[in-house]
Amino acid sequence: MKAKPSKKLSRCPNCGHAPLREDTITDRFEYRPDDVEPLMVEARDVPVEICPSCGEKFLGPAAARVQHAAICRAVGLLTPEEIKRIRERFGPSQEEFAALTGIGVATISRWERGRMLQNEAMDRYLRLLAAHPENANALRQLRAPAEPVSLPESALAHGSRGAVSALGFRFVHPDERQLKMNKEWRPRRCVA
Ligand SMILES: [Zn+2]
């Protein structure tokens, strides 16, 4: 099989014959990621163009998408189509999904186009979201601006040493925090 043409061929680059015949094949190929052992992958229904004259097969972008999905299944990751379906449930646009999940728009786009394989952590994140859609509300709350906190008068009084909240956290007045920082960062006098 020859290199992948960017679009459908009008004639065979090998022998010049036209037209080519469209077909699908089962393609077995070796997937060689950087950090793990090479893996044999079987992709079914890979669209190809076959030359009836010399018998050469040509694969295009559509074939690459099928091969990529086969790799995803072989390594146990969501396929681009599955990622897109999850995104559309919560997005529906890539921008909205990015705002919800904190994943970059460019990254989501690359996953959905099969240009990049998501890592296992991201794959699990997407699966958890799909299995428990109520978590989208928790994500939205993370992104919501913080509620203004009402503080006891004693804590707000200038010069106060602070107050202890109901949870036991000591509230440090912003001025006090600033003083502490100033003290900590006071430059040393240089003794000649
Ligand atoms: Zn040919």
mmCIF file of C-alpha atoms and ligand atoms in Angstrom:
data_model
loop_
_atom_site.group_PDB
_atom_site.id
_atom_site.type_symbol
_atom_site.label_atom_id
_atom_site.label_comp_id
_atom_site.label_asym_id
_atom_site.label_seq_id
_atom_site.Cartn_x
_atom_site.Cartn_y
_atom_site.Cartn_z
ATOM 1 C CA MET A 1 0.000 0.000 0.000
ATOM 2 C CA LYS A 2 1.248 3.434 -0.909
ATOM 3 C CA ALA A 3 1.483 6.730 0.960
ATOM 4 C CA LYS A 4 -1.709 8.509 1.855
ATOM 5 C CA PRO A 5 -2.925 10.983 -0.753
ATOM 6 C CA SER A 6 -4.547 14.128 0.642
ATOM 7 C CA LYS A 7 -7.680 13.595 -1.455
ATOM 8 C CA LYS A 8 -9.156 11.031 -3.808
ATOM 9 C CA LEU A 9 -6.983 10.129 -6.756
ATOM 10 C CA SER A 10 -8.101 10.633 -10.342
ATOM 11 C CA ARG A 11 -5.645 8.058 -11.666
ATOM 12 C CA CYS A 12 -3.121 5.546 -10.382
ATOM 13 C CA PRO A 13 0.157 7.272 -9.383
ATOM 14 C CA ASN A 14 1.880 3.922 -9.944
ATOM 15 C CA CYS A 15 0.883 3.019 -13.532
ATOM 16 C CA GLY A 16 -1.328 5.899 -14.669
ATOM 17 C CA HIS A 17 -4.467 3.774 -15.027
ATOM 18 C CA ALA A 18 -7.866 5.396 -14.493
ATOM 19 C CA PRO A 19 -10.347 5.138 -12.957
ATOM 20 C CA LEU A 20 -9.521 3.598 -9.598
ATOM 21 C CA ARG A 21 -11.971 1.329 -7.826
ATOM 22 C CA GLU A 22 -13.242 2.211 -4.346
ATOM 23 C CA ASP A 23 -13.345 -0.609 -1.848
ATOM 24 C CA THR A 24 -12.873 -1.420 1.817
ATOM 25 C CA ILE A 25 -10.236 -3.711 3.276
ATOM 26 C CA THR A 26 -9.213 -5.176 6.622
ATOM 27 C CA ASP A 27 -5.879 -3.589 7.415
ATOM 28 C CA ARG A 28 -3.402 -5.109 9.877
ATOM 29 C CA PHE A 29 -0.609 -2.793 10.898
ATOM 30 C CA GLU A 30 1.883 -2.248 13.687
ATOM 31 C CA TYR A 31 1.240 0.620 16.081
ATOM 32 C CA ARG A 32 4.502 1.866 17.591
ATOM 33 C CA PRO A 33 3.979 4.357 20.424
ATOM 34 C CA ASP A 34 7.101 5.803 22.055
ATOM 35 C CA ASP A 35 6.843 4.328 25.523
ATOM 36 C CA VAL A 36 5.227 0.900 25.091
ATOM 37 C CA GLU A 37 5.757 -2.260 23.114
ATOM 38 C CA PRO A 38 4.661 -2.215 19.453
ATOM 39 C CA LEU A 39 1.127 -3.469 19.045
ATOM 40 C CA MET A 40 -0.544 -5.220 16.121
ATOM 41 C CA VAL A 41 -3.792 -3.469 15.252
ATOM 42 C CA GLU A 42 -6.545 -4.721 12.988
ATOM 43 C CA ALA A 43 -8.712 -2.072 11.338
ATOM 44 C CA ARG A 44 -11.826 -3.237 9.532
ATOM 45 C CA ASP A 45 -13.711 -1.492 6.728
ATOM 46 C CA VAL A 46 -10.777 0.741 5.825
ATOM 47 C CA PRO A 47 -11.756 2.702 2.688
ATOM 48 C CA VAL A 48 -9.173 2.364 -0.081
ATOM 49 C CA GLU A 49 -8.767 3.084 -3.764
ATOM 50 C CA ILE A 50 -7.544 0.084 -5.758
ATOM 51 C CA CYS A 51 -5.949 0.214 -9.181
ATOM 52 C CA PRO A 52 -7.566 -2.512 -11.354
ATOM 53 C CA SER A 53 -4.488 -2.506 -13.591
ATOM 54 C CA CYS A 54 -1.520 -2.880 -11.227
ATOM 55 C CA GLY A 55 -3.425 -3.849 -8.085
ATOM 56 C CA GLU A 56 -1.904 -1.135 -5.891
ATOM 57 C CA LYS A 57 -4.015 0.086 -2.964
ATOM 58 C CA PHE A 58 -4.113 3.746 -1.880
ATOM 59 C CA LEU A 59 -5.244 5.052 1.482
ATOM 60 C CA GLY A 60 -6.579 8.577 2.137
ATOM 61 C CA PRO A 61 -7.623 10.627 5.168
ATOM 62 C CA ALA A 62 -10.805 8.563 5.585
ATOM 63 C CA ALA A 63 -8.634 5.447 5.946
ATOM 64 C CA ALA A 64 -6.443 7.222 8.491
ATOM 65 C CA ARG A 65 -9.540 7.981 10.601
ATOM 66 C CA VAL A 66 -10.590 4.320 10.587
ATOM 67 C CA GLN A 67 -7.039 3.238 11.487
ATOM 68 C CA HIS A 68 -6.892 5.780 14.327
ATOM 69 C CA ALA A 69 -10.205 4.528 15.766
ATOM 70 C CA ALA A 70 -8.845 0.965 15.587
ATOM 71 C CA ILE A 71 -5.742 2.049 17.544
ATOM 72 C CA CYS A 72 -7.966 3.680 20.188
ATOM 73 C CA ARG A 73 -9.941 0.463 20.609
ATOM 74 C CA ALA A 74 -6.769 -1.656 20.696
ATOM 75 C CA VAL A 75 -5.225 0.424 23.504
ATOM 76 C CA GLY A 76 -8.537 0.839 25.375
ATOM 77 C CA LEU A 77 -9.086 4.565 24.785
ATOM 78 C CA LEU A 78 -12.204 6.394 23.634
ATOM 79 C CA THR A 79 -12.396 6.841 19.858
ATOM 80 C CA PRO A 80 -12.703 10.340 18.321
ATOM 81 C CA GLU A 81 -16.365 9.596 17.569
ATOM 82 C CA GLU A 82 -17.003 8.622 21.196
ATOM 83 C CA ILE A 83 -15.240 11.755 22.461
ATOM 84 C CA LYS A 84 -17.355 13.870 20.133
ATOM 85 C CA ARG A 85 -20.563 12.254 21.414
ATOM 86 C CA ILE A 86 -19.566 12.932 25.038
ATOM 87 C CA ARG A 87 -18.604 16.518 24.199
ATOM 88 C CA GLU A 88 -21.926 17.147 22.433
ATOM 89 C CA ARG A 89 -23.827 16.007 25.525
ATOM 90 C CA PHE A 90 -22.175 18.664 27.677
ATOM 91 C CA GLY A 91 -20.942 21.320 25.245
ATOM 92 C CA PRO A 92 -22.471 21.326 22.786
ATOM 93 C CA SER A 93 -19.730 23.395 21.126
ATOM 94 C CA GLN A 94 -16.033 22.628 21.636
ATOM 95 C CA GLU A 95 -15.659 26.071 23.251
ATOM 96 C CA GLU A 96 -18.402 25.370 25.787
ATOM 97 C CA PHE A 97 -16.986 21.943 26.564
ATOM 98 C CA ALA A 98 -13.549 23.502 27.021
ATOM 99 C CA ALA A 99 -14.982 26.059 29.458
ATOM 100 C CA LEU A 100 -16.698 23.281 31.420
ATOM 101 C CA THR A 101 -13.836 20.804 31.609
ATOM 102 C CA GLY A 102 -10.759 23.014 31.544
ATOM 103 C CA ILE A 103 -9.450 21.082 28.537
ATOM 104 C CA GLY A 104 -8.150 23.325 25.739
ATOM 105 C CA VAL A 105 -10.260 23.812 22.610
ATOM 106 C CA ALA A 106 -7.307 22.893 20.367
ATOM 107 C CA THR A 107 -6.802 19.651 22.311
ATOM 108 C CA ILE A 108 -10.477 18.679 22.037
ATOM 109 C CA SER A 109 -10.377 19.450 18.322
ATOM 110 C CA ARG A 110 -7.271 17.270 17.808
ATOM 111 C CA TRP A 111 -8.858 14.361 19.692
ATOM 112 C CA GLU A 112 -12.049 14.588 17.645
ATOM 113 C CA ARG A 113 -10.148 14.730 14.356
ATOM 114 C CA GLY A 114 -7.946 11.798 15.359
ATOM 115 C CA ARG A 115 -4.815 13.959 15.235
ATOM 116 C CA MET A 116 -3.857 13.234 18.822
ATOM 117 C CA LEU A 117 -4.436 10.416 21.262
ATOM 118 C CA GLN A 118 -5.652 11.484 24.695
ATOM 119 C CA ASN A 119 -3.665 10.204 27.654
ATOM 120 C CA GLU A 120 -5.175 7.730 30.081
ATOM 121 C CA ALA A 121 -5.948 10.343 32.751
ATOM 122 C CA MET A 122 -7.925 12.466 30.291
ATOM 123 C CA ASP A 123 -9.639 9.362 28.943
ATOM 124 C CA ARG A 124 -10.781 8.450 32.454
ATOM 125 C CA TYR A 125 -11.915 12.038 33.089
ATOM 126 C CA LEU A 126 -14.138 11.905 29.991
ATOM 127 C CA ARG A 127 -15.486 8.475 30.903
ATOM 128 C CA LEU A 128 -16.345 9.594 34.442
ATOM 129 C CA LEU A 129 -18.158 12.627 33.089
ATOM 130 C CA ALA A 130 -20.120 10.457 30.642
ATOM 131 C CA ALA A 131 -21.004 7.877 33.311
ATOM 132 C CA HIS A 132 -21.968 10.485 35.927
ATOM 133 C CA PRO A 133 -23.300 13.537 34.046
ATOM 134 C CA GLU A 134 -24.287 15.192 37.336
ATOM 135 C CA ASN A 135 -20.579 15.931 37.776
ATOM 136 C CA ALA A 136 -20.987 18.631 35.123
ATOM 137 C CA ASN A 137 -22.818 20.663 37.796
ATOM 138 C CA ALA A 138 -19.873 20.258 40.139
ATOM 139 C CA LEU A 139 -17.564 21.454 37.369
ATOM 140 C CA ARG A 140 -19.797 24.479 36.727
ATOM 141 C CA GLN A 141 -19.620 25.376 40.418
ATOM 142 C CA LEU A 142 -15.842 25.207 40.287
ATOM 143 C CA ARG A 143 -15.937 27.785 37.524
ATOM 144 C CA ALA A 144 -18.540 30.045 39.182
ATOM 145 C CA PRO A 145 -17.202 33.157 40.892
ATOM 146 C CA ALA A 146 -16.805 32.650 44.626
ATOM 147 C CA GLU A 147 -19.685 33.802 46.818
ATOM 148 C CA PRO A 148 -18.784 36.872 48.853
ATOM 149 C CA VAL A 149 -17.975 35.654 52.348
ATOM 150 C CA SER A 150 -19.627 37.449 55.236
ATOM 151 C CA LEU A 151 -17.183 37.880 58.064
ATOM 152 C CA PRO A 152 -17.717 38.660 61.730
ATOM 153 C CA GLU A 153 -17.214 42.294 62.700
ATOM 154 C CA SER A 154 -14.301 41.384 64.945
ATOM 155 C CA ALA A 155 -12.453 39.991 61.977
ATOM 156 C CA LEU A 156 -13.045 43.082 59.898
ATOM 157 C CA ALA A 157 -12.115 45.596 62.591
ATOM 158 C CA HIS A 158 -8.888 47.294 61.804
ATOM 159 C CA GLY A 159 -6.002 46.143 63.907
ATOM 160 C CA SER A 160 -7.765 42.954 64.960
ATOM 161 C CA ARG A 161 -5.683 39.901 65.613
ATOM 162 C CA GLY A 162 -8.219 37.937 63.591
ATOM 163 C CA ALA A 163 -11.138 35.693 64.383
ATOM 164 C CA VAL A 164 -11.655 31.977 64.487
ATOM 165 C CA SER A 165 -14.376 30.789 62.119
ATOM 166 C CA ALA A 166 -16.948 28.158 62.940
ATOM 167 C CA LEU A 167 -14.724 25.643 61.134
ATOM 168 C CA GLY A 168 -11.759 26.548 63.268
ATOM 169 C CA PHE A 169 -9.809 28.431 60.613
ATOM 170 C CA ARG A 170 -8.283 31.638 61.820
ATOM 171 C CA PHE A 171 -9.251 34.491 59.597
ATOM 172 C CA VAL A 172 -6.305 36.729 58.839
ATOM 173 C CA HIS A 173 -7.196 40.301 58.039
ATOM 174 C CA PRO A 174 -5.723 41.346 54.685
ATOM 175 C CA ASP A 175 -3.779 44.156 56.403
ATOM 176 C CA GLU A 176 -2.279 41.729 58.860
ATOM 177 C CA ARG A 177 -1.284 39.382 56.050
ATOM 178 C CA GLN A 178 0.370 42.267 54.279
ATOM 179 C CA LEU A 179 2.312 43.206 57.422
ATOM 180 C CA LYS A 180 3.523 39.645 57.813
ATOM 181 C CA MET A 181 4.694 39.547 54.251
ATOM 182 C CA ASN A 182 6.468 42.874 54.615
ATOM 183 C CA LYS A 183 8.242 41.637 57.710
ATOM 184 C CA GLU A 184 9.224 38.413 56.030
ATOM 185 C CA TRP A 185 10.566 40.158 52.951
ATOM 186 C CA ARG A 186 12.221 43.122 54.622
ATOM 187 C CA PRO A 187 15.507 43.649 52.874
ATOM 188 C CA ARG A 188 18.601 43.319 55.015
ATOM 189 C CA ARG A 189 20.642 46.360 55.622
ATOM 190 C CA CYS A 190 23.923 46.116 53.934
ATOM 191 C CA VAL A 191 26.742 46.681 56.430
ATOM 192 C CA ALA A 192 29.754 48.165 54.780
HETATM 193 ZN ZN ZN B 1 -1.955 1.148 -11.171
#
